[in-house]
XYZ file of C-alpha atoms in Angstrom:
732
model
C 24.311 -30.972 -15.982
C 22.079 -31.757 -18.889
C 19.036 -32.068 -16.574
C 19.986 -28.800 -14.872
C 20.044 -26.842 -18.107
C 17.196 -28.616 -19.899
C 14.071 -26.772 -21.047
C 15.677 -23.371 -20.890
C 15.105 -20.722 -23.527
C 18.266 -19.142 -25.061
C 18.214 -16.000 -22.887
C 17.774 -18.044 -19.691
C 20.620 -20.332 -20.697
C 22.816 -17.298 -21.455
C 22.153 -15.778 -18.078
C 22.693 -19.012 -16.170
C 25.974 -19.926 -17.909
C 27.601 -16.497 -17.908
C 31.402 -16.473 -17.132
C 32.600 -14.842 -13.943
C 31.404 -11.329 -14.507
C 28.873 -8.823 -13.197
C 25.624 -8.813 -15.054
C 22.137 -7.303 -15.145
C 19.321 -9.536 -16.056
C 16.147 -7.683 -17.008
C 13.461 -10.280 -16.082
C 9.906 -9.492 -17.193
C 6.835 -10.714 -15.476
C 6.265 -14.474 -15.719
C 9.682 -14.972 -17.481
C 11.058 -17.524 -15.048
C 13.160 -15.182 -12.896
C 13.350 -17.365 -9.828
C 14.336 -20.419 -11.912
C 17.227 -18.427 -13.474
C 18.467 -17.226 -10.048
C 18.431 -20.618 -8.385
C 19.722 -22.482 -11.422
C 22.598 -19.936 -11.703
C 23.684 -20.835 -8.146
C 23.362 -24.579 -8.762
C 25.351 -24.236 -11.996
C 28.152 -22.352 -10.335
C 28.446 -24.928 -7.568
C 28.104 -27.987 -9.898
C 30.700 -26.723 -12.356
C 33.172 -25.949 -9.515
C 33.202 -22.225 -10.178
C 31.912 -21.626 -6.685
C 31.530 -23.378 -3.381
C 28.282 -23.098 -1.426
C 30.094 -20.912 1.082
C 31.229 -18.417 -1.571
C 27.702 -17.555 -2.639
C 25.848 -14.570 -1.206
C 22.219 -14.309 -2.414
C 19.823 -11.614 -1.200
C 16.105 -11.027 -1.780
C 13.330 -8.999 -0.218
C 10.987 -11.486 1.563
C 11.499 -14.498 3.801
C 9.085 -16.417 1.529
C 11.306 -15.797 -1.510
C 14.415 -16.670 0.416
C 12.917 -20.002 1.624
C 11.780 -20.802 -1.968
C 15.331 -20.190 -3.244
C 16.839 -22.460 -0.681
C 14.263 -25.198 -1.285
C 14.920 -25.119 -5.070
C 18.669 -25.127 -4.681
C 18.694 -28.054 -2.260
C 16.399 -29.913 -4.635
C 19.075 -29.458 -7.379
C 22.165 -30.099 -5.254
C 22.977 -32.612 -2.494
C 24.224 -29.937 -0.120
C 23.452 -28.663 3.354
C 21.858 -25.244 2.844
C 22.645 -23.999 6.404
C 26.140 -22.823 5.395
C 24.878 -20.724 2.514
C 24.269 -16.984 2.869
C 20.817 -16.752 1.298
C 18.214 -14.491 2.805
C 16.712 -11.031 3.043
C 18.744 -7.842 3.454
C 17.657 -7.664 7.063
C 18.238 -11.387 7.698
C 21.738 -11.359 6.341
C 22.624 -8.136 8.160
C 21.423 -9.755 11.366
C 23.650 -12.845 10.695
C 26.639 -10.579 10.099
C 26.024 -8.584 13.302
C 25.544 -11.761 15.433
C 28.844 -13.072 14.148
C 30.705 -9.850 14.815
C 28.721 -8.284 17.613
C 31.803 -6.916 19.421
C 33.197 -5.214 16.345
C 29.689 -3.835 15.711
C 29.534 -2.324 19.191
C 26.677 -4.573 20.373
C 26.144 -6.893 23.267
C 26.179 -10.588 22.398
C 22.537 -11.012 23.272
C 21.269 -7.843 21.473
C 17.584 -7.892 20.749
C 15.695 -6.846 17.635
C 12.733 -4.428 17.807
C 10.078 -5.235 15.300
C 7.773 -2.382 14.083
C 5.350 -2.708 17.023
C 8.122 -3.054 19.612
C 9.877 0.014 18.134
C 6.734 2.053 18.361
C 6.158 0.969 21.997
C 9.841 1.968 22.688
C 9.243 5.384 21.120
C 6.102 5.927 23.146
C 7.851 5.217 26.364
C 10.692 7.505 25.449
C 8.294 10.285 24.586
C 6.449 9.844 27.811
C 9.695 10.006 29.799
C 10.506 13.265 28.017
C 6.974 14.604 28.524
C 6.391 14.948 24.709
C 2.797 15.617 23.914
C 1.548 12.937 21.484
C -0.972 15.363 20.096
C 1.833 17.574 18.850
C 4.198 14.783 17.731
C 2.615 11.485 16.913
C 4.799 8.475 17.813
C 4.324 6.946 14.367
C 5.460 10.220 12.855
C 8.746 10.059 14.859
C 9.074 6.315 13.953
C 8.842 7.240 10.235
C 11.366 10.051 10.634
C 13.908 7.743 12.313
C 13.487 4.836 9.888
C 13.545 7.132 6.842
C 16.821 8.648 8.007
C 18.428 5.299 8.703
C 17.306 3.826 5.350
C 19.012 6.787 3.686
C 22.191 5.844 5.657
C 22.012 8.903 7.933
C 22.752 8.946 11.655
C 21.179 11.781 13.642
C 24.422 13.724 13.531
C 24.249 13.892 9.679
C 20.576 14.763 9.221
C 19.884 18.314 8.107
C 16.528 20.021 8.811
C 15.097 23.410 7.955
C 12.213 23.973 10.295
C 11.373 23.946 14.006
C 9.188 20.820 13.880
C 11.813 18.829 12.107
C 14.428 20.043 14.507
C 12.450 18.629 17.386
C 12.135 15.270 15.600
C 15.887 15.265 15.075
C 16.450 15.919 18.824
C 14.263 12.948 19.644
C 16.109 10.821 17.056
C 19.376 11.592 18.894
C 17.885 10.591 22.239
C 16.333 7.463 20.649
C 19.841 6.395 19.399
C 21.278 6.840 22.887
C 18.528 4.834 24.546
C 18.811 1.961 22.019
C 22.519 1.865 22.610
C 22.026 1.706 26.396
C 19.334 -0.976 26.120
C 21.272 -3.110 23.664
C 18.544 -3.161 21.062
C 18.377 -2.552 17.348
C 15.412 -1.887 15.084
C 14.921 -3.253 11.559
C 16.444 -0.169 9.806
C 19.403 -0.340 12.225
C 20.304 -3.854 11.164
C 21.347 -2.821 7.674
C 22.805 0.471 8.672
C 24.936 -1.035 11.515
C 26.215 -3.821 9.267
C 27.111 -1.408 6.578
C 28.945 0.814 9.084
C 30.743 -2.334 10.300
C 32.157 -3.248 6.900
C 32.900 0.348 6.095
C 34.843 0.903 9.337
C 36.598 -2.512 9.645
C 38.713 -2.902 6.519
C 40.129 -6.325 7.532
C 36.691 -7.714 8.057
C 35.432 -6.228 4.836
C 38.411 -7.719 2.963
C 37.633 -11.096 4.433
C 34.054 -11.170 3.160
C 35.012 -9.696 -0.223
C 37.504 -12.618 -0.615
C 34.837 -15.140 0.609
C 31.821 -14.064 -1.408
C 32.942 -14.377 -5.005
C 29.352 -14.409 -6.327
C 26.705 -11.919 -5.141
C 23.213 -12.433 -6.464
C 20.396 -9.945 -5.917
C 16.699 -10.653 -6.534
C 14.094 -7.880 -7.257
C 16.904 -5.397 -7.830
C 14.515 -2.636 -8.858
C 13.200 -2.582 -5.285
C 16.568 -1.761 -3.604
C 16.882 1.580 -1.794
C 19.953 3.793 -1.661
C 21.510 2.187 1.458
C 20.956 -1.392 0.167
C 22.717 -0.640 -3.122
C 25.594 1.068 -1.284
C 25.852 -1.991 0.944
C 26.116 -4.315 -2.088
C 28.742 -2.038 -3.663
C 30.771 -2.050 -0.489
C 30.631 -5.855 -0.182
C 31.580 -6.335 -3.849
C 34.402 -3.770 -3.747
C 35.538 -1.336 -6.350
C 37.531 -4.119 -8.007
C 34.291 -5.753 -9.041
C 33.611 -2.907 -11.408
C 36.920 -3.661 -13.108
C 36.053 -7.277 -13.481
C 38.244 -8.347 -10.549
C 36.797 -9.938 -7.425
C 33.141 -10.572 -6.849
C 30.711 -10.938 -9.693
C 27.382 -9.236 -9.012
C 24.417 -10.927 -10.713
C 21.462 -8.476 -10.393
C 17.981 -9.616 -11.519
C 15.121 -7.148 -11.693
C 12.552 -5.369 -13.802
C 12.376 -1.610 -13.876
C 8.799 -1.848 -15.223
C 7.711 -3.482 -11.880
C 9.311 -0.866 -9.557
C 6.291 0.130 -7.480
C 7.733 0.779 -4.036
C 9.030 4.330 -4.269
C 6.956 5.121 -1.127
C 9.209 2.621 0.720
C 12.405 4.236 -0.570
C 12.923 2.015 -3.601
C 15.115 3.657 -6.196
C 14.641 2.367 -9.711
C 17.591 4.475 -10.705
C 19.823 1.928 -8.997
C 19.542 -0.222 -12.095
C 21.086 2.399 -14.309
C 23.654 3.192 -11.667
C 24.585 -0.453 -11.444
C 24.981 -0.644 -15.233
C 27.357 2.290 -15.059
C 29.135 1.461 -11.748
C 29.914 -2.132 -12.748
C 30.658 -1.528 -16.449
C 27.829 -3.797 -17.628
C 28.454 -4.279 -21.334
C 25.216 -6.219 -22.072
C 21.833 -6.490 -20.405
C 20.328 -9.915 -20.721
C 16.555 -9.572 -21.278
C 14.143 -12.361 -20.283
C 11.123 -11.434 -22.464
C 9.415 -14.824 -23.095
C 6.399 -15.010 -20.772
C 5.150 -18.361 -19.513
C 2.130 -16.961 -17.692
C -0.224 -14.927 -19.811
C -1.895 -15.062 -23.217
C -0.900 -12.724 -26.008
C -3.663 -10.129 -25.831
C -2.924 -9.540 -22.169
C 0.779 -9.069 -22.841
C 0.210 -6.864 -25.918
C -1.973 -4.654 -23.757
C 0.610 -4.459 -20.989
C 3.458 -3.794 -23.348
C 1.594 -0.911 -25.047
C 0.740 0.627 -21.703
C 4.209 0.509 -20.181
C 5.671 1.776 -23.437
C 4.374 5.157 -22.524
C 6.963 5.485 -19.679
C 10.133 7.303 -20.442
C 13.699 6.252 -19.336
C 12.925 2.492 -19.441
C 15.663 -0.063 -19.998
C 13.197 -1.526 -22.433
C 11.758 -4.943 -23.162
C 8.748 -6.473 -24.819
C 7.005 -9.577 -23.369
C 5.863 -12.268 -25.748
C 4.435 -15.834 -25.491
C 4.017 -18.952 -27.516
C 0.586 -19.510 -25.977
C -1.373 -17.629 -28.626
C -3.470 -14.479 -28.379
C -6.223 -15.892 -26.162
C -9.238 -13.867 -25.187
C -9.303 -10.097 -25.613
C -8.985 -7.876 -22.523
C -12.545 -6.960 -21.441
C -13.317 -3.404 -20.436
C -16.590 -2.545 -18.661
C -18.158 0.937 -18.610
C -20.243 0.950 -15.402
C -22.745 3.667 -14.575
C -21.816 3.603 -10.869
C -19.609 1.848 -8.366
C -22.570 -0.344 -7.474
C -23.068 -1.258 -11.116
C -19.409 -2.082 -11.330
C -19.581 -4.329 -8.284
C -22.619 -6.100 -9.741
C -20.731 -6.697 -12.983
C -17.937 -8.346 -11.006
C -20.342 -10.522 -9.107
C -22.061 -11.710 -12.360
C -18.722 -12.499 -13.987
C -17.430 -14.367 -10.928
C -20.584 -16.470 -10.965
C -20.262 -17.226 -14.653
C -16.579 -18.226 -14.286
C -17.434 -20.380 -11.343
C -20.036 -22.186 -13.364
C -17.394 -22.780 -16.003
C -15.276 -24.632 -13.450
C -12.795 -21.824 -12.504
C -12.042 -22.042 -8.781
C -12.690 -18.852 -6.773
C -9.125 -18.976 -5.365
C -7.831 -18.625 -8.880
C -9.684 -15.316 -9.451
C -8.436 -12.010 -7.984
C -10.268 -8.701 -7.543
C -7.729 -5.874 -7.462
C -8.058 -2.225 -6.538
C -5.760 0.730 -6.240
C -6.946 1.818 -2.801
C -8.091 -0.280 0.215
C -11.165 1.936 0.623
C -12.577 0.589 -2.697
C -13.087 -2.779 -1.212
C -16.063 -1.781 0.904
C -18.657 -1.752 -1.922
C -17.092 -4.822 -3.543
C -17.198 -6.684 -0.163
C -20.777 -5.612 0.363
C -21.880 -6.972 -3.077
C -20.025 -10.243 -2.568
C -21.556 -10.569 0.856
C -25.098 -10.101 -0.481
C -24.371 -12.554 -3.282
C -23.098 -15.139 -0.768
C -19.798 -15.488 -2.616
C -16.954 -16.456 -0.255
C -14.027 -14.032 -0.376
C -10.747 -13.454 1.432
C -8.837 -10.180 1.674
C -5.277 -11.091 0.880
C -2.514 -9.282 2.825
C -4.964 -7.193 4.706
C -8.309 -7.059 6.588
C -11.862 -6.744 5.397
C -13.225 -3.241 5.512
C -15.186 -3.486 8.838
C -12.253 -5.341 10.446
C -9.700 -2.644 9.842
C -8.257 -0.835 12.918
C -9.394 2.622 12.013
C -12.891 1.442 11.137
C -13.205 -0.419 14.418
C -12.196 2.707 16.300
C -14.731 4.756 14.388
C -17.434 2.095 14.987
C -16.677 2.221 18.731
C -17.323 5.905 18.840
C -20.567 5.379 16.963
C -21.521 2.607 19.441
C -21.031 5.026 22.297
C -23.176 7.637 20.600
C -25.881 4.933 20.317
C -25.318 3.502 23.788
C -22.678 4.897 26.126
C -23.151 1.861 28.392
C -21.215 -0.239 25.890
C -18.166 -1.168 27.911
C -16.182 -2.773 25.070
C -16.590 0.301 22.837
C -15.530 2.548 25.683
C -12.383 0.537 26.474
C -11.352 0.638 22.842
C -11.400 4.427 22.477
C -11.204 6.036 25.933
C -7.504 6.550 25.327
C -7.534 6.616 21.466
C -6.259 9.035 20.281
C -4.079 9.202 23.362
C -5.214 11.451 26.150
C -3.049 10.377 29.004
C -5.077 7.497 30.460
C -2.784 4.536 31.214
C -3.443 0.868 31.797
C -3.316 1.249 35.572
C -5.982 3.961 35.542
C -8.233 1.833 33.351
C -7.839 -1.093 35.794
C -8.941 1.215 38.594
C -11.872 2.488 36.634
C -12.950 -1.142 35.923
C -12.548 -1.962 39.645
C -14.649 1.057 40.560
C -17.409 -0.052 38.156
C -17.363 -3.614 39.521
C -17.560 -2.587 43.175
C -20.452 -0.270 42.556
C -22.221 -2.531 40.058
C -22.250 0.156 37.314
C -21.043 0.441 33.759
C -17.651 1.822 32.923
C -19.351 4.898 31.443
C -21.216 5.549 34.688
C -17.899 5.140 36.595
C -16.153 7.541 34.195
C -18.945 10.089 34.603
C -18.629 9.851 38.412
C -14.847 10.050 38.247
C -14.862 13.013 35.928
C -17.173 14.768 38.393
C -14.938 14.020 41.314
C -17.637 11.942 43.067
C -15.319 9.089 43.908
C -11.876 9.118 45.488
C -10.707 5.677 44.391
C -8.552 6.845 41.516
C -7.565 10.105 43.246
C -5.287 8.013 45.470
C -2.917 7.205 42.616
C -4.330 8.967 39.582
C -2.526 11.942 38.191
C -4.195 15.179 37.199
C -3.402 14.322 33.593
C -5.376 11.052 33.913
C -8.307 12.704 35.573
C -8.312 15.469 33.025
C -8.176 12.866 30.216
C -11.225 10.975 31.552
C -13.170 14.118 32.025
C -12.273 15.309 28.577
C -13.429 11.968 27.088
C -16.759 12.156 28.935
C -17.364 15.682 27.721
C -16.467 14.723 24.168
C -18.988 11.821 24.132
C -21.761 13.878 25.783
C -21.255 16.682 23.285
C -21.230 14.243 20.418
C -24.490 12.592 21.491
C -26.172 16.015 21.768
C -24.956 17.213 18.333
C -25.919 13.948 16.682
C -29.453 13.745 18.171
C -31.053 15.531 15.213
C -28.661 14.477 12.464
C -29.165 11.971 9.599
C -26.991 8.805 9.695
C -24.350 9.977 7.212
C -24.096 13.296 9.080
C -23.569 11.458 12.371
C -20.665 9.544 10.886
C -19.086 12.809 9.564
C -19.627 14.483 12.891
C -18.047 11.629 14.776
C -14.971 11.585 12.479
C -14.344 15.202 13.074
C -15.139 15.396 16.790
C -13.302 12.152 17.769
C -9.997 13.498 16.352
C -9.485 10.240 14.397
C -8.954 12.252 11.215
C -6.337 14.426 12.926
C -4.584 11.454 14.443
C -4.226 9.460 11.266
C -3.287 12.458 9.186
C 0.004 12.518 11.110
C 0.925 8.952 10.286
C 3.287 7.988 7.426
C 0.742 5.425 6.110
C -2.209 7.523 7.303
C -3.482 8.481 3.861
C -4.971 4.960 3.324
C -6.564 4.935 6.751
C -8.171 8.348 6.058
C -9.594 7.038 2.832
C -11.138 4.164 4.746
C -12.646 6.480 7.332
C -14.083 8.673 4.589
C -15.473 5.536 2.932
C -17.349 4.869 6.191
C -19.489 7.939 5.340
C -20.291 6.260 1.954
C -21.221 3.047 3.742
C -23.759 4.938 5.901
C -25.125 6.729 2.858
C -25.448 3.525 0.940
C -27.103 1.796 3.910
C -29.778 4.478 3.995
C -30.401 4.283 0.259
C -30.599 0.483 0.247
C -32.710 -0.082 3.321
C -34.585 3.265 3.705
C -33.470 2.987 7.346
C -31.706 5.955 8.997
C -31.105 4.242 12.309
C -27.573 4.342 13.748
C -28.363 1.146 15.770
C -29.405 -0.708 12.593
C -26.315 0.486 10.756
C -24.072 -0.749 13.498
C -25.847 -4.142 13.426
C -25.304 -4.288 9.635
C -21.603 -3.539 10.085
C -21.224 -6.257 12.712
C -23.002 -8.767 10.451
C -20.757 -8.062 7.535
C -17.670 -8.166 9.707
C -18.680 -11.343 11.571
C -20.165 -13.555 8.884
C -19.206 -15.030 5.522
C -15.516 -15.032 6.245
C -13.929 -17.720 4.189
C -12.157 -20.204 6.413
C -8.689 -21.583 5.741
C -8.826 -24.153 2.922
C -12.193 -22.856 1.692
C -12.454 -21.849 -1.914
C -12.704 -18.062 -1.903
C -12.313 -15.139 -4.232
C -9.102 -13.172 -3.568
C -9.461 -9.494 -2.848
C -6.316 -7.309 -2.625
C -4.617 -4.009 -3.502
C -2.430 -4.033 -6.627
C 0.620 -3.595 -4.389
C -0.282 -6.774 -2.539
C -0.687 -8.699 -5.815
C 2.997 -8.288 -6.814
C 4.504 -11.739 -7.323
C 1.167 -13.579 -7.604
C -0.740 -14.875 -10.593
C -4.381 -15.917 -11.246
C -6.486 -17.459 -14.029
C -8.679 -14.357 -14.083
C -8.023 -10.855 -12.782
C -10.576 -8.127 -12.224
C -9.106 -4.577 -12.010
C -11.668 -2.037 -10.821
C -11.827 1.698 -10.423
C -9.978 2.771 -13.549
C -10.773 6.467 -13.222
C -8.709 9.588 -13.246
C -7.937 10.523 -9.639
C -8.334 6.912 -8.445
C -6.041 5.030 -10.807
C -3.793 6.982 -11.472
C -4.242 8.238 -7.965
C -4.693 11.989 -7.649
C -1.666 12.170 -5.343
C 0.612 10.982 -8.118
C 0.057 14.216 -10.041
C 2.050 16.157 -7.446
C 4.857 13.671 -7.145
C 8.077 13.420 -9.210
C 7.698 10.421 -11.569
C 4.229 9.858 -9.998
C 2.289 9.002 -13.160
C 5.098 6.752 -14.322
C 4.945 4.777 -11.032
C 1.189 4.512 -11.327
C 1.601 3.117 -14.843
C 4.045 0.551 -13.516
C 1.539 -0.337 -10.948
C -1.102 -0.845 -13.626
C 1.411 -2.950 -15.570
C 1.920 -5.146 -12.521
C -1.817 -5.575 -12.135
C -2.362 -6.583 -15.766
C 0.422 -9.117 -15.867
C -1.051 -11.008 -12.859
C -3.598 -12.554 -15.181
C -2.930 -15.779 -17.037
C -6.130 -16.224 -19.207
C -8.673 -13.461 -18.536
C -8.339 -9.850 -17.642
C -11.318 -7.587 -16.866
C -10.912 -3.791 -16.539
C -13.731 -1.637 -15.241
C -14.458 1.983 -14.448
C -17.501 3.736 -12.917
C -18.970 6.915 -14.419
C -20.087 7.873 -10.936
C -18.738 6.887 -7.601
C -19.709 7.715 -4.022
C -17.000 9.776 -2.415
C -17.210 11.345 1.061
C -20.934 10.659 1.014
C -21.428 12.482 -2.257
C -21.705 11.278 -5.823
C -18.664 12.109 -7.914
C -18.594 11.973 -11.660
C -15.499 10.485 -13.232
C -13.376 10.515 -16.284
C -12.083 7.171 -17.427
C -8.423 6.525 -16.621
C -5.880 7.538 -19.258
C -4.422 4.053 -18.862
C -7.442 2.571 -20.579
C -6.775 4.746 -23.621
C -3.212 3.456 -23.833
C -4.353 -0.085 -24.570
C -4.583 -0.953 -28.349
C -8.053 -1.414 -29.700
C -7.181 -4.737 -31.326
C -6.589 -6.490 -28.001
C -9.428 -4.992 -25.978
C -13.214 -5.632 -26.037
C -15.513 -2.967 -24.623
C -18.643 -4.074 -22.767
C -21.316 -1.375 -22.654
C -23.390 -1.284 -19.464
C -27.204 -0.972 -19.700
C -28.409 2.372 -18.174
C -30.765 0.666 -15.762
C -30.049 3.010 -12.815
C -29.678 6.748 -12.413
C -27.510 7.791 -9.524
C -27.314 11.518 -10.036
C -29.926 13.756 -8.334
C -29.800 17.556 -8.242
C -32.065 20.451 -7.437
C -32.434 20.916 -11.203
C -33.968 17.413 -11.510
C -32.540 13.997 -12.509
C -29.770 14.263 -15.049
C -28.102 11.214 -16.427
C -24.319 11.594 -16.619
C -22.671 11.565 -19.985
C -21.981 8.095 -21.379
C -18.227 8.051 -21.747
C -16.706 5.773 -24.343
C -13.313 5.520 -26.054
C -14.502 7.528 -29.042
C -16.030 10.396 -27.046
C -13.136 11.284 -24.754
C -10.387 13.599 -26.057
C -6.859 13.871 -24.839
C -7.146 14.314 -21.073
C -4.187 16.725 -21.042
C -6.292 19.392 -22.841
C -8.721 19.695 -19.915
C -7.680 21.613 -16.785
C -10.570 20.153 -14.771
C -11.592 16.660 -13.753
C -15.064 15.257 -13.152
C -16.308 15.487 -9.586
C -13.919 18.375 -8.755
C -15.276 20.920 -6.294
C -15.037 24.494 -7.476
C -16.223 27.928 -6.480
C -17.693 30.721 -8.743
C -17.818 34.345 -7.613
C -21.603 34.623 -8.317
C -22.956 31.045 -8.141
C -20.903 29.809 -5.171
C -19.750 26.185 -4.605
C -20.399 23.484 -7.102
C -19.255 20.213 -8.537
C -18.051 19.746 -12.160
C -20.242 17.054 -13.814
C -19.358 17.468 -17.476
C -17.057 19.391 -19.860
C -16.613 19.743 -23.649
C -14.783 21.658 -26.307
C -11.233 22.924 -26.613
C -9.346 26.221 -26.465
C -11.542 29.305 -26.189
C -14.672 27.138 -26.757
C -14.015 24.912 -23.747
C -16.849 24.886 -21.255
C -17.807 23.025 -18.113
C -21.093 21.938 -16.642
C -21.292 22.662 -12.877
C -23.835 21.526 -10.411
C -24.018 24.477 -7.972
C -25.345 23.902 -4.459
C -27.665 26.804 -4.528
C -28.114 27.555 -8.223
C -28.496 24.149 -9.881
C -26.645 22.994 -13.051
C -25.097 25.600 -15.386
C -22.864 25.514 -18.409
C -20.015 28.033 -18.213
C -17.248 29.035 -20.645
C -13.949 28.322 -18.904
C -12.394 31.477 -20.343
C -14.796 33.693 -18.485
C -16.024 31.628 -15.558
C -12.914 32.216 -13.401
C -13.541 28.997 -11.498
C -11.335 28.303 -8.503
C -10.587 24.717 -7.319
C -11.391 24.165 -3.611
């Protein structure tokens, strides 16, 4: 027992040795959360307060569950197989396998993962003759999963428009088909197991009696149904101190998954529902130096309705947080490259450095600079820019514009977005091309013109119409792009291919749309860097960046990832780029309830990934949709105390802003020159329209109240200063 409880701080010891009662442990970043959870289980078993079979521990990832099991078995000489430790989905599956008959499932029921579920939905829509252009399969998938995660069967979903009514009808049919096929999707696992316990009182009483200790990891990430499931399993007696003790560990300051349904309010509900008299706060941090923690504490302190904690460390202040004021996104990327080289020269391994960004689309310029500098990198939890699905689809269309005889490109997009051309039809088209010794494009042209009867034998009118429509689309695209510049070709392709329309319908489509728009920036940058406007050369450049310099497994490589992907990780050095209003915090957050607070929590998570060094950077100008956008530094940078941050001023060696009025260097923003952002109704780079001067971009502003004025770069009139009170500008 002495070895089990050694080297614990007082708060950790208090949490681990709590008597049989429900508790909320507020565990800050780097405070030893996993150790507290696993040691609590080992302590209960070793002191005889619990048997391994009476413990029910749930977390969110298989990786975390495996780590918990490994640590517990290292502490105790027990067989872990009998313990109920796993993810919400994993434990729900275990419950349903054990009681499949009571759950109304066949013994050999199968689980549909996300891709299987999507394929199932596509087949169902095809059988019902539902046009995928009107209802995207992924959109229906999101609707179904969102309803289930809220605990709602189709019969209990309420809708208020025609489109949602149609989705609800399809949800009802989907439920029936899944029941007939004996399959369950991921969302169904939890919902079905919840319904099982709710409906079968005897079974529910059995598990309440068995699981006397329920432990929950990452409690701030639970959604509504998950919390209701835990409450049901614990029983109402638990709130009165009788029955199961629920030990919830989480951090409301790290709740960053609202888009997945996570409800940070569950922590306060738990505090009320289970009569929690005291919250144990784990505030001693074993990861970061003091300046990093002071900066993070000050930042998150601006959020309202927190449970409240303040991280501290015995490691000393360490180096100040560094903030870099870059003239452009290229300058920002160059800064990162230089710092990475310097750190590498000091002996810091690349794998112990992370480059974080709010949006995946930001990685393109960073990847390009690392590629040119021959610095190995790896995109963690995702793909490199030119390897992403939507980018590969876009490049395939561009390859067909450059050369329609490209069979691989044609096969990738002839039925994407969907136009009714199935696998069998493609096989026949390939057979036709092989027999006649021609390319797939030539075969498609012949087939669309009715010059061959091979496919007419089995092909439907929908298939033939789809092939003809594809051929016409590519021919028209090639004609329109013949006289366009490279960035214009990319824009034309994105609009004409319907890729934008397709991804706009997806639940996670916003990120893919940002990546597609970033492809326009890539083309613009390519022209500026090389002076070459050739589509063929640009495609070769994209292939080289996609195919070379990929860090192999085991190779030392810089880690690139979104802030969301960085949750749970830590690094010696962290670079956080793109700290500009509209980018971080993201502009979408302005229209969302609690949006800015969630963005601030995301920033807090990013900062607390760093152990020793933290670099924050923003760019005064950034290429967006092929145009230069001028930015205001993120409000989050202003929330960091001056005594723990060191500002690095960039040298104005480049000038990225060109207008019809001549070269104009953007204002050099610094901490002392920017007033409270809330006093300004406009943001830098915003597109506006004026009754007389037409469309323009805001490139500067100053003053307050009646004296406030903005500087606008108008497309046809050049740059003008206008008093806001009289300008009557309208945002586009």
